[in-house]
Coordinates of C-alpha atoms and ligand atoms in Angstrom, one line a residue:
M15 CA 135.1 -114.8 107.6
T16 CA 132.3 -117.1 106.9
T17 CA 130.7 -119.3 109.5
D18 CA 130.4 -122.1 106.9
H19 CA 131.6 -125.3 108.4
P20 CA 133.4 -127.4 105.8
N21 CA 131.6 -130.6 106.1
G22 CA 133.3 -133.3 104.1
S23 CA 131.5 -134.4 101.0
L24 CA 128.6 -132.2 101.6
E25 CA 130.7 -129.1 101.1
H26 CA 131.9 -130.4 97.8
E27 CA 128.4 -131.1 96.7
H28 CA 127.2 -127.6 96.8
H29 CA 130.3 -126.1 95.3
P30 CA 131.2 -126.7 91.7
T31 CA 134.8 -127.1 92.7
A32 CA 134.7 -130.9 92.5
R33 CA 134.5 -130.7 88.8
R34 CA 137.7 -128.7 88.4
P35 CA 141.0 -130.4 87.8
A36 CA 142.6 -131.0 91.2
D37 CA 144.8 -128.1 92.4
P38 CA 148.4 -129.4 91.7
S39 CA 149.7 -127.6 94.8
L40 CA 147.5 -129.9 96.9
A41 CA 148.8 -133.1 95.5
P42 CA 149.4 -135.7 98.3
R43 CA 152.8 -136.4 96.8
R44 CA 153.8 -132.8 97.7
Y45 CA 153.0 -133.3 101.3
R46 CA 154.7 -136.7 101.4
S47 CA 157.9 -135.1 100.2
L48 CA 157.4 -132.2 102.6
F49 CA 157.0 -134.7 105.4
R50 CA 160.1 -136.5 104.3
R51 CA 162.2 -133.4 104.1
V52 CA 161.0 -132.1 107.5
A53 CA 161.5 -135.4 109.2
L54 CA 164.9 -136.0 107.7
S55 CA 166.3 -132.6 108.4
T56 CA 164.9 -132.6 112.0
A57 CA 166.3 -136.1 112.5
G58 CA 169.6 -134.9 111.1
V59 CA 170.0 -131.9 113.4
T60 CA 169.0 -133.8 116.5
I61 CA 170.6 -137.2 116.0
T62 CA 173.9 -136.0 114.5
P63 CA 175.0 -134.1 117.6
L64 CA 173.8 -137.0 119.8
L65 CA 175.9 -139.4 117.8
I66 CA 178.9 -137.1 117.8
M67 CA 178.6 -136.6 121.6
T68 CA 178.3 -140.3 122.2
G69 CA 181.2 -141.0 119.9
I70 CA 183.4 -138.5 121.8
N71 CA 182.3 -139.9 125.1
Y72 CA 182.8 -143.4 124.0
Y73 CA 186.3 -142.6 122.7
Q74 CA 187.3 -140.7 125.9
Y75 CA 185.9 -143.4 128.2
S76 CA 187.6 -146.2 126.3
R77 CA 190.9 -144.2 126.4
A78 CA 190.6 -143.6 130.1
I79 CA 189.7 -147.2 130.8
E80 CA 192.4 -148.5 128.6
A81 CA 194.9 -146.4 130.4
R82 CA 193.6 -147.6 133.7
T83 CA 193.8 -151.2 132.5
R84 CA 197.3 -150.8 131.1
Q85 CA 198.8 -149.2 134.2
P86 CA 198.6 -152.2 136.5
I87 CA 199.8 -154.5 133.8
E88 CA 202.7 -152.3 133.2
S89 CA 203.7 -152.1 136.9
Q90 CA 203.2 -155.8 137.4
T91 CA 205.4 -156.6 134.4
S92 CA 208.0 -154.2 135.6
N93 CA 208.1 -155.8 139.0
T94 CA 208.4 -159.3 137.6
A95 CA 211.1 -158.1 135.2
H96 CA 213.1 -156.8 138.1
A97 CA 212.6 -160.0 140.0
V98 CA 213.9 -162.0 137.0
S99 CA 216.9 -159.6 136.6
F100 CA 217.6 -160.0 140.2
F101 CA 217.4 -163.8 139.9
L102 CA 220.1 -163.7 137.2
K103 CA 222.2 -161.1 139.0
E104 CA 222.1 -163.0 142.2
R105 CA 223.5 -166.1 140.6
E106 CA 226.1 -164.1 138.7
S107 CA 227.2 -162.4 142.0
A108 CA 227.4 -165.8 143.7
M109 CA 229.7 -167.1 141.0
R110 CA 231.8 -164.0 141.1
F111 CA 232.1 -164.3 144.8
V112 CA 233.6 -167.8 144.7
V113 CA 236.2 -166.8 142.1
T114 CA 237.1 -163.5 143.7
Q115 CA 237.4 -165.2 147.1
G116 CA 240.0 -167.5 145.5
T117 CA 238.2 -170.7 146.5
V118 CA 237.8 -171.6 142.8
T119 CA 241.0 -171.3 140.7
L120 CA 242.3 -172.6 137.4
D121 CA 244.1 -175.3 139.2
C122 CA 241.6 -176.3 141.8
T123 CA 240.7 -179.9 142.2
N124 CA 237.3 -181.5 141.5
S125 CA 236.6 -182.0 145.2
Q126 CA 237.4 -178.4 145.9
L127 CA 235.0 -177.4 143.2
Q128 CA 232.4 -179.9 144.6
K129 CA 232.6 -178.1 148.0
N130 CA 231.9 -174.8 146.3
L131 CA 229.0 -176.3 144.4
T132 CA 227.5 -177.6 147.6
S133 CA 227.8 -174.3 149.4
L134 CA 226.3 -172.4 146.4
R135 CA 223.4 -174.9 146.4
R136 CA 222.8 -174.3 150.1
S137 CA 222.7 -170.6 149.8
L138 CA 220.1 -170.5 147.0
S139 CA 216.9 -172.3 147.6
I140 CA 215.4 -172.1 144.1
G141 CA 217.1 -172.1 140.7
S142 CA 220.0 -174.0 142.2
F143 CA 223.2 -174.8 140.6
V144 CA 223.4 -178.2 139.0
D145 CA 227.1 -178.3 138.1
L146 CA 230.1 -176.1 138.0
G147 CA 233.1 -176.3 135.6
V148 CA 236.3 -174.4 135.2
I149 CA 237.5 -173.8 131.7
D150 CA 240.8 -172.4 130.7
S151 CA 241.3 -169.7 128.0
D152 CA 241.9 -172.4 125.4
G153 CA 238.4 -173.7 126.0
R154 CA 239.4 -176.9 127.8
Q155 CA 237.4 -178.0 130.9
R156 CA 240.0 -178.2 133.6
C157 CA 237.9 -179.4 136.4
Y158 CA 234.2 -180.2 136.9
A159 CA 231.7 -180.9 139.7
G160 CA 228.3 -182.3 138.8
P161 CA 226.4 -185.3 137.5
H162 CA 228.1 -185.5 134.1
K163 CA 231.5 -186.6 133.0
L164 CA 232.7 -183.5 131.3
Q165 CA 236.3 -183.3 132.5
G166 CA 238.7 -182.5 129.7
R167 CA 236.1 -181.6 127.3
S168 CA 236.9 -178.7 124.9
Y169 CA 234.5 -175.8 124.2
K170 CA 236.9 -174.0 122.0
D171 CA 234.7 -173.9 118.9
Q172 CA 231.4 -173.2 120.7
D173 CA 229.7 -169.8 120.3
W174 CA 229.1 -169.3 124.0
F175 CA 232.8 -169.7 124.7
H176 CA 233.6 -166.8 122.3
A177 CA 230.8 -164.7 123.8
V178 CA 232.0 -165.0 127.3
T179 CA 235.6 -164.4 126.4
L180 CA 234.4 -161.3 124.7
K181 CA 231.8 -159.9 127.1
G182 CA 232.8 -161.4 130.4
V183 CA 229.4 -163.0 131.1
Y184 CA 227.1 -165.2 129.2
I185 CA 223.6 -166.6 129.8
S186 CA 222.3 -169.3 127.5
E187 CA 218.8 -170.0 126.3
V188 CA 216.9 -172.7 128.2
F189 CA 217.3 -176.3 127.3
L190 CA 216.1 -179.6 128.7
G191 CA 219.0 -180.9 130.5
F192 CA 219.6 -183.2 133.5
R193 CA 216.4 -185.3 134.3
R194 CA 214.6 -183.4 131.5
S195 CA 214.0 -180.4 133.5
P196 CA 214.7 -176.9 132.1
H197 CA 218.1 -175.4 132.6
F198 CA 220.3 -172.7 131.3
V199 CA 224.0 -172.0 131.4
M200 CA 225.6 -169.1 133.0
A201 CA 229.3 -168.4 132.4
I202 CA 231.6 -165.7 133.7
R203 CA 235.2 -164.9 132.8
H204 CA 237.7 -164.2 135.6
Q205 CA 240.8 -162.3 135.2
G206 CA 243.0 -162.9 138.3
P207 CA 246.6 -163.0 139.4
G208 CA 246.6 -166.8 138.8
G209 CA 245.6 -166.2 135.1
S210 CA 242.3 -165.9 133.4
F211 CA 239.7 -168.7 133.3
I212 CA 235.9 -169.2 132.8
L213 CA 233.5 -170.5 135.5
R214 CA 230.6 -172.2 133.9
A215 CA 227.4 -173.3 135.7
T216 CA 224.2 -175.0 134.8
I217 CA 221.2 -173.6 136.6
D218 CA 218.0 -175.3 137.2
T219 CA 214.9 -173.2 136.4
K220 CA 212.2 -175.7 137.1
E221 CA 210.6 -173.6 139.9
L222 CA 211.3 -170.2 138.3
S223 CA 207.7 -170.0 136.9
E224 CA 205.8 -170.7 140.1
Q225 CA 208.2 -168.9 142.5
I226 CA 209.0 -165.7 140.6
L227 CA 207.0 -165.2 137.4
T228 CA 203.4 -166.1 138.3
I229 CA 203.5 -165.3 142.0
G230 CA 200.4 -163.4 143.0
L231 CA 198.8 -163.6 139.6
R232 CA 195.1 -164.2 139.0
P233 CA 194.4 -167.6 137.5
S234 CA 193.3 -166.1 134.2
S235 CA 196.6 -164.0 133.8
D236 CA 199.9 -165.4 132.9
A237 CA 203.6 -164.5 132.9
F238 CA 206.5 -166.4 131.3
L239 CA 209.8 -166.0 129.5
V240 CA 210.4 -166.5 125.8
N241 CA 213.4 -166.2 123.7
R242 CA 213.6 -163.8 120.7
K243 CA 212.1 -166.5 118.5
G244 CA 209.1 -167.1 120.6
V245 CA 210.1 -170.4 122.2
L246 CA 209.0 -170.6 125.8
Q247 CA 211.9 -170.4 128.3
S248 CA 209.7 -171.1 131.3
S249 CA 206.4 -173.0 131.6
S250 CA 203.3 -171.0 130.8
R251 CA 199.8 -171.5 132.2
T252 CA 198.4 -170.7 128.8
Y253 CA 200.9 -172.1 126.3
G254 CA 202.4 -175.1 127.9
P255 CA 205.8 -176.2 129.3
A256 CA 209.2 -174.7 128.6
L257 CA 210.4 -175.1 125.0
S258 CA 206.9 -175.1 123.6
R259 CA 206.1 -172.5 121.0
C260 CA 204.4 -169.3 122.1
P261 CA 201.8 -168.3 119.5
L262 CA 202.2 -164.6 120.3
A263 CA 204.7 -162.8 118.1
V264 CA 207.6 -161.4 120.2
P265 CA 207.4 -157.6 120.0
H266 CA 210.4 -155.8 118.8
R267 CA 213.1 -154.9 121.3
A268 CA 212.4 -151.8 123.3
E269 CA 213.8 -150.3 126.4
G270 CA 211.7 -150.7 129.6
V271 CA 208.2 -152.1 129.9
H272 CA 205.5 -151.8 127.3
V273 CA 201.9 -152.9 127.0
V274 CA 200.4 -153.9 123.6
E275 CA 197.1 -155.4 122.5
R276 CA 197.1 -158.9 121.0
R277 CA 194.8 -161.6 120.0
D278 CA 195.2 -165.4 120.4
E279 CA 192.7 -168.2 119.8
K280 CA 191.0 -167.4 123.2
G281 CA 190.4 -163.8 122.2
H282 CA 191.6 -160.3 122.9
L283 CA 194.4 -159.8 125.5
F284 CA 196.8 -157.2 126.8
L285 CA 200.5 -158.1 126.6
G286 CA 203.0 -156.5 128.8
F287 CA 206.6 -157.3 127.9
S288 CA 210.1 -156.4 128.9
Y289 CA 213.5 -157.5 127.5
I290 CA 215.7 -158.8 130.3
D291 CA 219.1 -157.1 129.8
G292 CA 222.1 -159.3 129.4
S293 CA 220.0 -162.4 128.7
P294 CA 218.2 -163.9 125.7
F295 CA 214.9 -163.7 127.7
V296 CA 211.9 -161.6 127.1
L297 CA 209.4 -161.4 129.9
M298 CA 205.8 -161.6 128.8
H299 CA 202.8 -160.9 131.0
I300 CA 199.3 -161.4 129.6
K301 CA 195.9 -160.4 130.9
R302 CA 192.7 -161.2 129.2
A303 CA 190.8 -158.2 127.9
E304 CA 187.4 -159.3 129.2
E305 CA 188.8 -159.5 132.7
A306 CA 190.8 -156.3 132.4
M307 CA 188.0 -154.3 130.9
G308 CA 185.0 -156.1 132.2
S309 CA 183.4 -153.0 133.7
W310 CA 184.1 -151.2 130.4
I311 CA 182.3 -153.8 128.4
S312 CA 179.2 -153.5 130.5
L313 CA 179.4 -149.7 130.5
R314 CA 179.8 -149.8 126.7
G315 CA 176.7 -152.0 126.5
E316 CA 174.8 -149.5 128.7
M317 CA 176.0 -146.6 126.5
L318 CA 174.9 -148.3 123.3
T319 CA 171.5 -149.2 124.8
F320 CA 171.0 -145.7 126.0
L321 CA 172.0 -144.3 122.5
G322 CA 169.7 -146.8 120.8
I323 CA 166.7 -146.0 123.0
S324 CA 167.3 -142.2 122.7
V325 CA 167.5 -142.5 118.9
I326 CA 164.3 -144.5 118.7
L327 CA 162.5 -142.0 121.0
I328 CA 163.7 -139.0 119.0
L329 CA 162.7 -140.7 115.7
L330 CA 159.3 -141.5 117.1
V331 CA 158.7 -137.9 118.3
I332 CA 160.0 -136.5 115.0
Y333 CA 157.8 -138.8 113.1
F334 CA 154.6 -137.8 115.0
V335 CA 155.4 -134.1 115.2
S336 CA 156.3 -133.9 111.5
R337 CA 153.2 -135.8 110.5
N338 CA 151.1 -133.6 112.6
M339 CA 152.7 -130.5 111.3
V340 CA 152.4 -131.5 107.7
R341 CA 148.8 -132.5 108.3
R342 CA 148.0 -129.1 109.7
I343 CA 149.8 -127.3 106.8
R344 CA 147.7 -129.5 104.4
E345 CA 144.5 -128.7 106.2
A346 CA 145.3 -125.0 106.1
D347 CA 146.1 -125.2 102.4
E348 CA 142.9 -127.0 101.7
A349 CA 140.8 -124.5 103.8
R350 CA 142.4 -121.7 101.9
A351 CA 141.8 -123.3 98.5
Q352 CA 138.2 -123.9 99.5
V353 CA 137.6 -120.3 100.6
F354 CA 139.2 -119.2 97.3
H355 CA 136.9 -121.4 95.2
K356 CA 133.9 -120.2 97.2
M357 CA 134.8 -116.6 96.5
E358 CA 135.1 -117.5 92.8
Y359 CA 131.7 -119.1 92.9
N360 CA 130.1 -116.2 94.7
N361 CA 131.7 -113.8 92.2
K362 CA 130.2 -115.9 89.4
L363 CA 126.8 -115.8 91.0
A364 CA 127.0 -112.1 91.5
S365 CA 127.9 -111.4 87.9
V366 CA 125.2 -113.7 86.6
G367 CA 122.9 -111.9 88.9
R368 CA 123.8 -108.5 87.6
L369 CA 123.5 -109.7 84.0
A370 CA 120.1 -111.2 84.8
A371 CA 118.9 -108.1 86.6
G372 CA 119.9 -106.0 83.6
V373 CA 118.0 -108.3 81.2
A374 CA 115.0 -108.4 83.5
H375 CA 114.9 -104.7 83.8
E376 CA 115.0 -104.3 80.0
I377 CA 112.3 -106.9 79.5
N378 CA 110.0 -105.6 82.2
N379 CA 109.0 -102.5 80.2
P380 CA 108.1 -104.3 76.9
L381 CA 106.3 -106.9 79.0
A382 CA 104.2 -104.2 80.7
I383 CA 103.3 -102.9 77.3
I384 CA 102.4 -106.3 76.0
N385 CA 100.4 -107.0 79.1
E386 CA 98.6 -103.7 78.8
K387 CA 97.9 -103.9 75.1
A388 CA 96.7 -107.5 75.4
G389 CA 94.4 -106.5 78.3
L390 CA 93.1 -103.7 76.3
L391 CA 92.4 -105.9 73.4
K392 CA 90.6 -108.4 75.6
D393 CA 88.4 -105.7 77.1
R394 CA 87.6 -104.4 73.7
I395 CA 86.4 -107.7 72.5
T396 CA 84.4 -108.6 75.6
L397 CA 82.9 -105.2 75.9
S398 CA 81.9 -104.8 72.2
D399 CA 78.4 -106.0 71.4
D400 CA 78.9 -107.3 68.0
D401 CA 80.0 -110.9 67.9
F402 CA 82.2 -112.0 65.2
P403 CA 83.0 -115.6 64.2
Q404 CA 86.3 -116.2 65.8
E405 CA 85.7 -114.3 69.0
K406 CA 86.1 -117.3 71.3
K407 CA 89.3 -118.4 69.7
L408 CA 90.7 -114.9 69.8
L409 CA 89.9 -114.6 73.5
A410 CA 91.6 -117.9 74.2
N411 CA 94.7 -116.6 72.4
I412 CA 94.7 -113.4 74.3
D413 CA 94.4 -115.3 77.6
S414 CA 97.3 -117.4 76.6
I415 CA 99.3 -114.3 75.9
L416 CA 98.4 -112.8 79.3
K417 CA 99.3 -116.1 81.0
S418 CA 102.7 -116.2 79.3
V419 CA 103.3 -112.5 80.2
K420 CA 102.5 -113.3 83.8
R421 CA 104.9 -116.2 83.8
C422 CA 107.6 -113.9 82.3
S423 CA 107.0 -111.3 84.8
T424 CA 107.3 -113.8 87.6
I425 CA 110.7 -114.8 86.3
T426 CA 111.8 -111.2 85.8
H427 CA 110.7 -110.3 89.3
R428 CA 112.6 -113.2 90.7
L429 CA 115.6 -112.3 88.7
L430 CA 115.4 -108.8 90.1
G431 CA 115.1 -110.1 93.6
F432 CA 118.0 -112.3 93.0
A433 CA 120.2 -109.5 92.0
K434 CA 118.9 -106.9 94.5
H435 CA 121.3 -106.3 97.3
M436 CA 118.6 -105.6 99.8
D437 CA 119.9 -104.2 103.0
I438 CA 119.6 -106.8 105.7
K439 CA 117.4 -105.8 108.6
F440 CA 118.3 -107.6 111.7
E441 CA 115.7 -108.5 114.2
T442 CA 115.2 -111.2 116.9
I443 CA 113.6 -114.2 115.3
A444 CA 112.2 -117.4 116.8
L445 CA 112.9 -119.8 114.0
D446 CA 110.1 -122.2 114.8
D447 CA 107.5 -119.5 114.5
L448 CA 109.0 -118.3 111.2
L449 CA 108.9 -121.8 109.8
R450 CA 105.3 -122.4 110.9
E451 CA 104.4 -119.2 109.1
V452 CA 106.2 -120.3 106.0
L453 CA 104.4 -123.7 106.1
S454 CA 101.1 -122.1 106.5
F455 CA 101.4 -120.8 102.9
L456 CA 101.5 -124.5 101.9
D457 CA 98.8 -125.7 104.2
K458 CA 96.3 -126.1 101.4
E459 CA 98.6 -128.0 99.1
A460 CA 99.7 -130.2 102.0
S461 CA 96.2 -131.2 103.0
F462 CA 95.1 -131.6 99.4
R463 CA 98.0 -134.0 98.7
S464 CA 97.9 -135.6 102.2
I465 CA 101.5 -134.6 102.8
G466 CA 102.4 -135.0 106.5
V467 CA 104.6 -132.3 108.0
S468 CA 106.3 -133.0 111.4
F469 CA 108.1 -130.5 113.5
H470 CA 110.8 -131.1 116.1
V471 CA 112.1 -128.1 118.0
H472 CA 114.9 -128.7 120.5
P473 CA 113.9 -127.0 123.8
E474 CA 117.2 -125.1 124.1
T475 CA 117.0 -123.5 120.7
P476 CA 117.9 -119.8 121.1
R477 CA 116.3 -117.1 119.2
I478 CA 118.5 -115.6 116.6
R479 CA 119.3 -112.2 115.1
S480 CA 118.6 -112.3 111.4
D481 CA 116.5 -110.9 108.6
R482 CA 112.9 -112.2 108.7
G483 CA 111.9 -111.5 105.1
Q484 CA 115.0 -113.1 103.6
L485 CA 114.7 -116.2 105.8
Q486 CA 111.1 -116.6 104.8
Q487 CA 112.2 -116.7 101.2
V488 CA 115.0 -119.2 102.0
F489 CA 112.7 -121.7 103.7
L490 CA 109.9 -121.2 101.3
N491 CA 112.2 -122.1 98.4
I492 CA 113.5 -125.2 100.1
V493 CA 110.1 -126.4 101.3
N494 CA 108.6 -125.7 97.8
N495 CA 111.3 -127.8 96.3
A496 CA 110.6 -130.6 98.8
F497 CA 106.9 -130.5 98.0
A498 CA 107.7 -130.7 94.3
A499 CA 110.0 -133.7 94.9
M500 CA 107.5 -135.7 96.9
D501 CA 104.6 -137.8 95.8
D502 CA 101.2 -137.5 97.4
R503 CA 101.3 -138.7 101.0
G504 CA 104.9 -137.8 101.3
R505 CA 106.5 -136.9 104.6
L506 CA 108.3 -133.7 105.4
E507 CA 110.4 -133.5 108.7
I508 CA 111.6 -130.3 110.0
T509 CA 114.1 -130.2 112.9
I510 CA 115.4 -127.1 114.6
Q511 CA 118.4 -127.5 117.0
P512 CA 121.3 -125.5 118.4
T513 CA 124.9 -126.5 117.7
D514 CA 128.1 -126.1 119.7
H515 CA 129.3 -123.2 117.4
Q516 CA 126.8 -120.5 118.4
T517 CA 124.6 -121.4 115.5
V518 CA 121.2 -123.0 115.0
E519 CA 120.6 -125.6 112.4
V520 CA 117.3 -126.2 110.5
H521 CA 117.1 -129.6 109.0
I522 CA 114.5 -130.0 106.2
Q523 CA 114.2 -133.7 105.2
D524 CA 111.8 -134.9 102.6
D525 CA 111.2 -138.4 101.3
G526 CA 111.0 -137.3 97.6
V527 CA 112.8 -138.5 94.5
G528 CA 116.3 -137.4 95.7
I529 CA 119.0 -135.7 93.6
P530 CA 121.4 -137.8 91.6
E531 CA 125.1 -137.2 92.2
E532 CA 125.8 -135.4 89.0
N533 CA 123.0 -132.8 89.7
L534 CA 124.1 -132.3 93.3
Q535 CA 127.0 -130.3 92.0
R536 CA 124.8 -128.0 90.0
I537 CA 121.6 -127.3 91.9
F538 CA 122.9 -124.0 93.2
E539 CA 123.7 -122.7 89.8
P540 CA 121.3 -120.1 88.5
F541 CA 118.9 -121.5 85.9
F542 CA 119.6 -125.1 86.7
T543 CA 116.3 -127.0 86.9
T544 CA 115.0 -130.4 86.3
K545 CA 111.5 -129.1 85.9
P546 CA 111.4 -127.7 82.4
G547 CA 108.5 -125.4 81.8
I548 CA 107.6 -125.1 85.5
G549 CA 110.9 -124.4 87.3
T550 CA 113.0 -121.3 86.9
G551 CA 116.2 -122.8 88.4
L552 CA 116.6 -119.7 90.5
G553 CA 115.2 -120.9 93.8
L554 CA 118.3 -122.5 95.2
S555 CA 120.7 -120.0 93.8
V556 CA 118.8 -117.2 95.4
T557 CA 118.6 -119.2 98.6
Y558 CA 122.3 -119.8 98.6
G559 CA 123.0 -116.1 98.1
I560 CA 120.8 -115.1 101.0
V561 CA 122.2 -117.7 103.4
E562 CA 125.7 -116.5 102.6
K563 CA 124.6 -112.9 103.1
L564 CA 123.2 -113.8 106.5
N565 CA 126.6 -115.4 107.4
G566 CA 125.0 -118.8 107.5
S567 CA 125.8 -122.0 105.5
L568 CA 123.8 -124.4 103.4
R569 CA 124.4 -128.1 103.1
V570 CA 122.6 -130.8 101.2
K571 CA 122.6 -134.6 101.4
S572 CA 120.6 -136.7 99.1
E573 CA 119.9 -140.2 98.1
V574 CA 118.0 -141.0 94.9
G575 CA 114.7 -142.6 95.6
K576 CA 115.0 -142.0 99.4
G577 CA 114.9 -138.3 99.8
T578 CA 116.8 -135.1 100.4
L579 CA 118.1 -133.3 103.4
F580 CA 118.8 -129.6 103.4
V581 CA 120.5 -128.1 106.4
V582 CA 120.5 -124.4 106.9
E583 CA 122.9 -123.3 109.6
L584 CA 122.5 -119.7 110.9
P585 CA 124.5 -117.8 113.4
V586 CA 122.8 -116.9 116.7
G587 CA 124.2 -113.4 116.4
D588 CA 125.1 -110.9 119.1
P589 CA 123.5 -112.2 122.3
D590 CA 123.3 -108.7 123.8
L591 CA 120.9 -107.7 121.2
L592 CA 118.7 -110.8 121.3
D593 CA 116.0 -109.6 123.5
T594 CA 115.7 -106.1 122.2
Ligands
ADP725 P1 113.5 -125.1 90.4 O1 112.9 -125.5 91.7 O2 112.9 -123.9 89.8 O3 113.8 -126.2 89.5 P2 115.7 -124.7 92.2 O4 117.0 -123.9 92.1 O5 114.8 -124.4 93.3 O6 115.0 -124.6 90.8 O7 116.1 -126.2 92.3 C1 117.0 -126.7 91.3 C2 116.8 -128.1 91.1 O8 117.3 -128.8 92.3 C3 115.4 -128.6 91.0 O9 115.0 -128.5 89.6 C4 115.5 -130.1 91.4 O10 116.0 -130.9 90.4 C5 116.6 -130.0 92.5 N1 116.0 -130.0 93.8 C6 115.9 -129.0 94.7 N2 115.4 -129.4 95.8 C7 115.1 -130.7 95.7 C8 114.5 -131.7 96.6 N3 114.1 -131.4 97.8 N4 114.3 -133.0 96.1 C9 114.8 -133.3 94.8 N5 115.3 -132.4 94.0 C10 115.5 -131.1 94.4
MG726 MG1 112.6 -124.3 93.3

């Protein structure tokens, strides 16, 4: 592991990676699609069960509540249906009673019949008899008691007459009769010793609705009778007086009581219905859905709100978690790619170094020979007494050879040093002392060129474990470069301070020419120099190699015309060994 801290743009500046085509595996598109896939699949596996559970719950609740709603409607409808049947049966029995008692016969007089009508009226408070008539088997009205003049009238061709002759009893649909109030006709056939005849009565149903059908109902509910065609047979709170049309379709005939859901212009409702046997009547009982299921509607609202909030929360959590996760994956990928590129770069440096060392080694020997022979030649000339015409010129040439050889050997020595894998010798070092020592080499030049050097040492800077000789070389290279970059009267600022990561940073800031962007990427390459003839281009590459070897890191920040900052970060090292 390296202790190098990837530091944004700086990191790119001293690695040549920035010039490579971007790694396709690190394309942002890839991470966006990864994010989409992660987020969608997580949302799928979390929200789907939630939706299914809520759906099942919703279904079961609504079934349960519907059953609970239907049940009271059903029983109320059934009770009312019984009451209606009873109403009809009661009147039929009363009529049967008068004929079986023999008080009404085929030959009775109108006044006898009138007496019977009066006593029937007295015995039944509501739905009272309006008139009575006795009809013989030919359909002729034999006698009549009531408000109309129907004596002698023939019913021979009327349907109800055939029906009652056939079935023994007949109940008509409701019609607006006497004084325009609703009536129906009930007729029974009597087979007695005095012959067979039909007793026909008109029955007033004006109070049927209030007294039997809607008794005890809530104002928003309603109960009424209709015929098979949907014409009201009693008045309805919702749909108007008897003989109006009921907008609800009459359900098909079925035994017993049933509850169905219907809709009219006022909305959704539950309809309980029951066919009344032996009559053309169908009892209908309606209850508005919002009243019947009021609690369910609010519960449903709560359920949906809860579902909505949960889904939003889940989606938010998924969004942030996935984003975070993908970001971490991306960071890890990038860190790996960086380490990989750095390894590549170091490899390149190492092989260039080996190559250079080989060359340097080979060149050293001939250089030594040239140096020796040129020296010899010079000695010969200076020591010999006889002057010859071009002596001065020759000596100058020899000096030039010697100077070039010297320069060559400086380069080869540096090359060798660059490649040499010197063993690191760790010792405890106070960085400020070491830097002052390095600067002392440059004292002369600094005072000659009036360059000001300032020093800031953070009081808590620890001493570190590192290699003194190698560090001297590192700082000498950097400070040398800074001096070369600055004009006379330049300023060099050196700051030494600890960091939070068990390292110490040395900042070396000059106010020199600066390094243009395109060069920043190349200054650590061997042989890269902007000082042709003077520079070797090896200083920073050697420096970089050493800092790496010491487990440190090197960063650079520069602005053309303003100056350059080099930061060397070095590990403090094993604290147990520090004071030895
Ligand atoms: P050399 O000093 O022999 O040229 P280096 O490897 O030491 O080789 O430096 C490489 C190049 O980096 C230099 O030629 C110079 O252009 C640039 N450089 C290094 N340090 C600085 C600095 N402090 N200010 C400006 N340029 C610098
Ligand atoms: Mg240099």
